[in-house]
Each structure stands twice: as C-alpha cells, then as structure tokens.
mmCIF file of C-alpha atoms in Angstrom:
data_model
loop_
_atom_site.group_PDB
_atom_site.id
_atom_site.type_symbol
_atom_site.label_atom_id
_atom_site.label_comp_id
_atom_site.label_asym_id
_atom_site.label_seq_id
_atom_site.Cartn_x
_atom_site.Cartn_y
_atom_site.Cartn_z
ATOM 1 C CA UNK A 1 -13.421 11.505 26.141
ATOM 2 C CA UNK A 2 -11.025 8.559 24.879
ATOM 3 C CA UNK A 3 -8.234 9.217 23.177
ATOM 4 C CA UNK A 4 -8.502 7.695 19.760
ATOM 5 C CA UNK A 5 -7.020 9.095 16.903
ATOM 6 C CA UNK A 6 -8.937 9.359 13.941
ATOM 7 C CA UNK A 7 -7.120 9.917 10.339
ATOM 8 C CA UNK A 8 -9.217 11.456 7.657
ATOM 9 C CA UNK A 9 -8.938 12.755 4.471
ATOM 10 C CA UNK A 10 -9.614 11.618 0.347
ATOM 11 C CA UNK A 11 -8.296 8.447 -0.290
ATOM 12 C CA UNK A 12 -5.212 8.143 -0.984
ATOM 13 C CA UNK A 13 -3.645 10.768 0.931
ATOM 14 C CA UNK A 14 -1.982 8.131 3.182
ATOM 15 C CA UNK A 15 -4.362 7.518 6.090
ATOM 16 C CA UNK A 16 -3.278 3.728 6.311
ATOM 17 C CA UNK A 17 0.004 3.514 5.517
ATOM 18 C CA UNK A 18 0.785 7.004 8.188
ATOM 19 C CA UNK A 19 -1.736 5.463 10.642
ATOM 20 C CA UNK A 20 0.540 1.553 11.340
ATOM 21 C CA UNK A 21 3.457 4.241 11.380
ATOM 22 C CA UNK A 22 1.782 6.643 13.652
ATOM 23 C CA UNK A 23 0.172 3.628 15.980
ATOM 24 C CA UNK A 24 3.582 1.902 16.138
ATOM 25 C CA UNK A 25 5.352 4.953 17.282
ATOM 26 C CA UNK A 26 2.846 5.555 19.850
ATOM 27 C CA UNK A 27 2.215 1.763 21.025
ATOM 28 C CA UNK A 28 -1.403 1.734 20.010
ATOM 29 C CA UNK A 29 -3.732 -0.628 17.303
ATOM 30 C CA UNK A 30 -4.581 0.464 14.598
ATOM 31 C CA UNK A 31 -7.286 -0.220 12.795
ATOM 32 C CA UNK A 32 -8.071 0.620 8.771
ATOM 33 C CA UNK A 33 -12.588 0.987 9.539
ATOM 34 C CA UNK A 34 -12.344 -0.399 5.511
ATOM 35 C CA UNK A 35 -10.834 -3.360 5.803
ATOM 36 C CA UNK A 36 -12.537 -3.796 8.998
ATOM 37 C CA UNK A 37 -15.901 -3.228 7.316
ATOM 38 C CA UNK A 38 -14.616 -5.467 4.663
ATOM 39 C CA UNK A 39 -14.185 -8.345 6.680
ATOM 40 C CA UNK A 40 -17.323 -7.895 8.821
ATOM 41 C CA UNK A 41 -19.332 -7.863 5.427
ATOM 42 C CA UNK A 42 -17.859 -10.679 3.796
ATOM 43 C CA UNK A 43 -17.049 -8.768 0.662
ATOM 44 C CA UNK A 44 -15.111 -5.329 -0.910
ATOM 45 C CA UNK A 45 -16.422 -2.311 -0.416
ATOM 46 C CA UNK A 46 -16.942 -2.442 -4.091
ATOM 47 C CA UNK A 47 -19.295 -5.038 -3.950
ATOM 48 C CA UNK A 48 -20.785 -3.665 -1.046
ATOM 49 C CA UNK A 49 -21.490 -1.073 -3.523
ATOM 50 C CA UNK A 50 -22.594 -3.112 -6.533
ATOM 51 C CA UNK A 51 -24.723 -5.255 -4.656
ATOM 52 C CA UNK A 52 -25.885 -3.595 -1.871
ATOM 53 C CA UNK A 53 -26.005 0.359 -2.631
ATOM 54 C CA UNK A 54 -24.446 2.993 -1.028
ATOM 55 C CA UNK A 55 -26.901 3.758 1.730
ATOM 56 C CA UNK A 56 -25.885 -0.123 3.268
ATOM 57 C CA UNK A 57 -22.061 0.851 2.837
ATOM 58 C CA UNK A 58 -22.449 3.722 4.792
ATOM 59 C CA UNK A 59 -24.599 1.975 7.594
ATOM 60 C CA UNK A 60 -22.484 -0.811 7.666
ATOM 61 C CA UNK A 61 -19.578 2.001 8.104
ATOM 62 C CA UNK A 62 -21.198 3.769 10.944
ATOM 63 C CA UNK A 63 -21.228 0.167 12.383
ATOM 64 C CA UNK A 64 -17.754 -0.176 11.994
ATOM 65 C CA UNK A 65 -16.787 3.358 13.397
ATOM 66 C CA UNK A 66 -19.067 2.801 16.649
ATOM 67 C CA UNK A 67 -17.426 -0.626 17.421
ATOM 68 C CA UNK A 68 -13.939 0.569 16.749
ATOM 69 C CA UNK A 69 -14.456 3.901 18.944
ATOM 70 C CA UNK A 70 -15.085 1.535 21.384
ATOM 71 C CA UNK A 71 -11.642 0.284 21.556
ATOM 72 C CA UNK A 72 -9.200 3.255 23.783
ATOM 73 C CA UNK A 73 -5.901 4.289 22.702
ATOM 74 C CA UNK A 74 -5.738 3.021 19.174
ATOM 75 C CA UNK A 75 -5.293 4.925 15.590
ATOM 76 C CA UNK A 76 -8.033 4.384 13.070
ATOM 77 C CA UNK A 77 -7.899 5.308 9.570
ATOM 78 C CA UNK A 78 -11.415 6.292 8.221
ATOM 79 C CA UNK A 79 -12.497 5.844 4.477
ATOM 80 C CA UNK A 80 -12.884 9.067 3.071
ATOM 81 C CA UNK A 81 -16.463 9.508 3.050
ATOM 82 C CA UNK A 82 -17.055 8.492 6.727
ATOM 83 C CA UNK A 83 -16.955 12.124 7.877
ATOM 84 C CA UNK A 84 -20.154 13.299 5.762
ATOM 85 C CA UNK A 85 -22.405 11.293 7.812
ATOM 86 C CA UNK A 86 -23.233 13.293 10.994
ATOM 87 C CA UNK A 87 -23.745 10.445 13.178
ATOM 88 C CA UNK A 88 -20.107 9.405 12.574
ATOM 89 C CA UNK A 89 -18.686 12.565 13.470
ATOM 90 C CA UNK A 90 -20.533 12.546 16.776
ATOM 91 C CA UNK A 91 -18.850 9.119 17.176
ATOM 92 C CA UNK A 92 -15.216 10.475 16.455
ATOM 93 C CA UNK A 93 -16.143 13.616 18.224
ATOM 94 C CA UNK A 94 -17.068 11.991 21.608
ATOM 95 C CA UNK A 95 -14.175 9.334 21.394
ATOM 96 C CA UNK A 96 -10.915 11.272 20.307
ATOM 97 C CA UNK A 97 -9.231 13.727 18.302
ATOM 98 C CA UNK A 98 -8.968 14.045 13.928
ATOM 99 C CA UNK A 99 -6.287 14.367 12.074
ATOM 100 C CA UNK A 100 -6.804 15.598 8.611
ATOM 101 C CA UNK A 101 -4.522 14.252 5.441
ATOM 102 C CA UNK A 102 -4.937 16.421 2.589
ATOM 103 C CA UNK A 103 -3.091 16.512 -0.717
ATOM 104 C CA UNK A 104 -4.065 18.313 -4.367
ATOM 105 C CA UNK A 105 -6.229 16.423 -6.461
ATOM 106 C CA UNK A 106 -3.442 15.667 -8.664
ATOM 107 C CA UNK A 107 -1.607 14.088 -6.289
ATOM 108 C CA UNK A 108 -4.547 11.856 -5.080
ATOM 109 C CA UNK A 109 -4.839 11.003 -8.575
ATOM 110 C CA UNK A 110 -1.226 10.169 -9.310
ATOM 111 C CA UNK A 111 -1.011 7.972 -6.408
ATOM 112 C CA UNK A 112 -5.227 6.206 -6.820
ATOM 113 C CA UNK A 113 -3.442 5.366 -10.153
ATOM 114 C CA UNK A 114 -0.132 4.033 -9.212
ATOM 115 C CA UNK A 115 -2.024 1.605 -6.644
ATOM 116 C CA UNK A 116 -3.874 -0.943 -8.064
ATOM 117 C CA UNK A 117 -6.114 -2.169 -5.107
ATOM 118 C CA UNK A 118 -7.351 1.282 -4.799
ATOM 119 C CA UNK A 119 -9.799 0.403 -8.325
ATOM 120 C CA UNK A 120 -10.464 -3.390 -7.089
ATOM 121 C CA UNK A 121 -11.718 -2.269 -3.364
ATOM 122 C CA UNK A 122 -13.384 1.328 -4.311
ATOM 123 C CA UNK A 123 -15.911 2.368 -6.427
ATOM 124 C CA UNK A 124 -15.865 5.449 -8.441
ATOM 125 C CA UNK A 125 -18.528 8.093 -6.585
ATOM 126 C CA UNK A 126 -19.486 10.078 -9.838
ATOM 127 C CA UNK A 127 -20.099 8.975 -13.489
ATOM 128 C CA UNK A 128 -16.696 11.433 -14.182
ATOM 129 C CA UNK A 129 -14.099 9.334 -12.428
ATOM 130 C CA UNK A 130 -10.187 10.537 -12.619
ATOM 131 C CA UNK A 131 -9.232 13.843 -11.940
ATOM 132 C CA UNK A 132 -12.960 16.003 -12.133
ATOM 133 C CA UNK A 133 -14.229 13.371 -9.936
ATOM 134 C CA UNK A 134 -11.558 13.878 -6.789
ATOM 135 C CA UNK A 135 -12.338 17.384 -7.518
ATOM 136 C CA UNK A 136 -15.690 16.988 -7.449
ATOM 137 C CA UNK A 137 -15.587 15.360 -4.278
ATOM 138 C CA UNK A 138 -13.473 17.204 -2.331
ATOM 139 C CA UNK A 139 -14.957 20.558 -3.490
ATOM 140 C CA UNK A 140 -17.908 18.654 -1.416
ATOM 141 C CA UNK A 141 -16.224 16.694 1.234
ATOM 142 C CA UNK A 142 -13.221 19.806 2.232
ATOM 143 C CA UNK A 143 -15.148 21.901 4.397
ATOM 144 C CA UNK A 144 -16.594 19.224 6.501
ATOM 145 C CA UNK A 145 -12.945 17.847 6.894
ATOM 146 C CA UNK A 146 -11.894 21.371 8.010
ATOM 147 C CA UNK A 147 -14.326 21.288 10.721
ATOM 148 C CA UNK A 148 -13.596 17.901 11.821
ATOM 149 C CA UNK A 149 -9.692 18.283 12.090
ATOM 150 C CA UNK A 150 -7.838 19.089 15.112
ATOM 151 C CA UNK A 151 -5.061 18.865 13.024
ATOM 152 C CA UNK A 152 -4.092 19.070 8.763
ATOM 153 C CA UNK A 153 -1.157 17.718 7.487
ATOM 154 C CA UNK A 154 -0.691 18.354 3.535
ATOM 155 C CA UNK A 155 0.783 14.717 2.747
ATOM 156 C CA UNK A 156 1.839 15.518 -0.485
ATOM 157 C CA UNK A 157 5.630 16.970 -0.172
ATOM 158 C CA UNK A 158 5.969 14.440 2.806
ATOM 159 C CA UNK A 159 7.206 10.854 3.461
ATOM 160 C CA UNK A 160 5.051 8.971 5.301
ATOM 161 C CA UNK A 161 7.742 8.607 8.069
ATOM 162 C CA UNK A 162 7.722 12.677 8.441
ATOM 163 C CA UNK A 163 3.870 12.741 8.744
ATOM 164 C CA UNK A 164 3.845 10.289 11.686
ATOM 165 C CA UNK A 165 6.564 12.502 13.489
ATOM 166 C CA UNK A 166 4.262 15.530 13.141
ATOM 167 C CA UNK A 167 1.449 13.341 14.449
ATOM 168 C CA UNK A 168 3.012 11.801 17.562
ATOM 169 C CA UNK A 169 5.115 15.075 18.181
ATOM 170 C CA UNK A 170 1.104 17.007 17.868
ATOM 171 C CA UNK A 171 -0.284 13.809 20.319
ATOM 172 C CA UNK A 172 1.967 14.393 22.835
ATOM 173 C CA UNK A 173 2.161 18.070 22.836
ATOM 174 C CA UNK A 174 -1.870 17.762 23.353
ATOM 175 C CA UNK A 175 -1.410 15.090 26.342
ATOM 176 C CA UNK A 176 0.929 17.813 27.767
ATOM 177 C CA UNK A 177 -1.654 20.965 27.725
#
C-alpha cells in the first residue's frame, strides 16, 4: 500500500485549503484531483458539465484519481463526489488512507456562498440548489464517506491550521503502530 492521503468530504468543508497545510507540514505534494482534472480537460468542471454531461466528468475524474494515486507520499484533495464511484474507492483504498472533512449543511452553505469560485467552477447537482440541495446530497453521499474514512474531522468549529495538526499528529501516530 502507498501512503497517500486522501481528503474527502462536501465541498467546501476545506479539503484544499487543509490539504497545502497538511502536505506542507508533512513535506509532501499536494494535489487538488479538480483542478487537476481541470487542466487535463481544458475547461471547468462546470463546463465539463454543460457540455459534456456528468457521466464524462466522472470518467475523466476516475482518470485523474488513478494517475494521481500513482504519485507516493503526496496529499490529494478529492471533489466531493469522487467517493460514490466504486472504482475510485478501490483506487484510494489500495493507495493510502482517507480523511473525512465534514461540517453541517449550514456551514457548507455559508462558506459555498462566501466563495465566489465555488458557483463559476461547480455545478449545482439538483434542480433545488442552496441549502435542500447540500442536504440532499449529503443525506446521499454521508454514509459512503463514513465507510471510506480512516479518519473525520468536523471542520466547522476549526481553523484550518488546527485541522492539519490533527491530521499530521493522526499520520504519524499511524506510521508509528
């Protein structure tokens, strides 16, 4: 098994910003599989979406998360979706351990709102948007988190800063057992 470490969770619950904390502190890349994906393709996910369909983001995305598995010892944040496609979770399963981000789906919506790149790069996933929508989704998307996660952090009382101490301190306790 590598050791990668995977970040998952909605978006918004700080995957990227904890992940260049978490891979600084620990000397390793990082990698954000979006704007990887994003680059590969040319385009936002967004139009990945409009143009394309969902079924080619998500293959695209599977691409990404093989490639980047393939690189040891680095952080990778996931887009928050990637982890309901089994074929991805065998991927993050055979190459490195999960940590799961969660906060309440009115603090996902407080911060999707307060970042504006968040509407340019991702699509809404149901015709409800806002707050029944991250509800909606996560009502869908928690269990499989759960039983992805070697670890869940709730992000929401938390500075980024304190998250990536929890992470690293968690990393190297498991390098220790």
């Amino acid at each position: 098994m590598s050791n990668n470490l995977f970040l998952i969770g909605y978006r918004a619950t700080g995957k990227s910003t904890v992940g260049k904390v978490v891979a600084d502190a620990l000397g390793r890349q990082f990698f954000d599989a979006d704007i990887e994906l994003e680059s590969v393709a040319g385009k936002t996910i967004a139009a990945i979406f409009a143009d394309d369909g969902e079924s080619t983001f998500r293959d695209l995305e599977t691409q990404t998360i093989a490639r980047l598995a393939k690189v040891q010892h680095c952080v990778i944040a996931l887009g928050g979706g990637a982890v309901m496609r089994e074929e991805n979770r065998q991927i993050i399963r055979a190459s490195g351990q999960t940590v799961w981000l969660t906060a309440s789906p009115e603090c996902i919506e407080q911060r999707v709102n307060g970042d504006p790149l968040t509407g340019q790069r991702r699509p809404n996933l149901t015709t409800a948007g806002g707050l029944q929508e991250i509800r909606e989704i996560l009502e869908h998307r928690e269990p499989v988190y759960g039983d992805c996660a070697d670890l869940s952090l709730d992000t929401e009382e938390l500075a980024p800063s304190e998250i990536a101490e929890r992470i690293c301190q968690w990393v190297q306790h498991e390098a220790e057992c």
